[in-house]
């Protein structure tokens, strides 16, 4: 009974968004109210605790809003300065083929940003870049979100894995750490080989005049090559260097090799393909909100790319622990804003690491770009005005979405939360079926919270303890949780809201989630199949 009630707010959101196509902000408001009512009557959560947890969630949305604002501001600044026009020319010189561009930008570039920054940043940067190159906005949102998956488990310099090890108190167990990293990397490596082709198949089927798989199959050699350029260095780095740098090194290798291959025409289709005349696109492919226009210019390619290069450089420098900068930026005041014991609750300590957020660096680089690209006041104002208009719809959705998460997570000392009930119900199915369900618990955590790291924090103990009770190898179950948490990024509400806001497709998040559920299920089932085979062969971690 309690488990069913716990699922109802999430099911309500899913139905309203995916069946009735309601905008996320309205669905999440209803689900938040529903969760609050259930928590009050069935979990005995007091009104002041509901208010405190909701306020904590809303304050937590500031992090995401800063990232979205910064990403949109960079996009609009580059449009107004003429840099986007130059970047477009550069990619057209690499390859005018949209299938090749999707592989390089959507997969390789997106994976690099995920590896360096994480937390929904890749879709917010790669999506607008694809739109500026002539991708339909809905196609760009779909591609960016699906591709923001293979690099996630080791994204933000390994944050999801590191977080899970901390929760389990296993960071000092070298054998467990190496096994956890290896078995997390393996499903990602296998799927990354085929994911670019799968995304191209979906793109040409859903967003082309032909409505056919044929254009994607023509680009299959390059798509599979793209996947291999990531998969091989991912495994090599995980085994010989460490999981923290696995996605980062794999993505850098992938970018270098795919760009070189595309320029040389290696494995690329003989005939270029695009989405056709924009005037003939289906209206469902288009933006729902106005985004700023692309200013034409003769700017040099190097000058145009400097803002992105600065962002990448800053993100890498601030994320590598050995350099010590991330420790400084997260050490406390003035770099961290804190509210301890929110509304008197000892378990609700909010902090904003504003100096460490990718969005802060985006905003800083956007301001520097105003000067580097010698933008006049009119263009600067234009970029800021467009940005503020675009984030308004996303802000409400994020406020209610994270308030919903915190209400569902809240529990008194010794009690259980709505989230605990959901996960426990999924785990009471026996060892064989639990292998099937385990990665979907990871997906659920990411779907609800919008973060693979939060999913690991929520469910690592549950997965570890359940695996122990069912006599399953804990390393395998934790790895499936970690892969599921990464794959959940494809369909999580917050990422869909963020991607839609940056590209101008706000209000169509439900359709985006519905479409992306296809690769999410495929990815997760392949992960399950790998571990069924491993256990059938009696391979020990």
PDB file of N, CA, C and O in Angstrom, residues 96 346 469 508 533:
ATOM      1  N   UNK A  96      29.903  18.506 -43.944  1.00  0.00           N
ATOM      2  CA  UNK A  96      28.570  19.105 -44.007  1.00  0.00           C
ATOM      3  C   UNK A  96      27.474  18.096 -43.653  1.00  0.00           C
ATOM      4  O   UNK A  96      26.308  18.458 -43.532  1.00  0.00           O
ATOM      5  N   UNK A 346      18.059  19.629  11.676  1.00  0.00           N
ATOM      6  CA  UNK A 346      19.497  19.355  11.701  1.00  0.00           C
ATOM      7  C   UNK A 346      19.980  18.579  10.468  1.00  0.00           C
ATOM      8  O   UNK A 346      21.169  18.607  10.162  1.00  0.00           O
ATOM      9  N   UNK A 469      22.059  -9.922   0.940  1.00  0.00           N
ATOM     10  CA  UNK A 469      20.975 -10.804   1.384  1.00  0.00           C
ATOM     11  C   UNK A 469      20.668 -11.864   0.330  1.00  0.00           C
ATOM     12  O   UNK A 469      20.440 -13.046   0.647  1.00  0.00           O
ATOM     13  N   UNK A 508       7.654  20.708 -24.321  1.00  0.00           N
ATOM     14  CA  UNK A 508       7.631  19.420 -25.027  1.00  0.00           C
ATOM     15  C   UNK A 508       8.513  18.384 -24.332  1.00  0.00           C
ATOM     16  O   UNK A 508       8.974  17.429 -24.947  1.00  0.00           O
ATOM     17  N   UNK A 533      25.096 -13.069 -18.307  1.00  0.00           N
ATOM     18  CA  UNK A 533      26.115 -13.907 -18.950  1.00  0.00           C
ATOM     19  C   UNK A 533      27.308 -14.105 -18.028  1.00  0.00           C
ATOM     20  O   UNK A 533      27.831 -15.225 -17.873  1.00  0.00           O
TER      21      UNK A 533
END
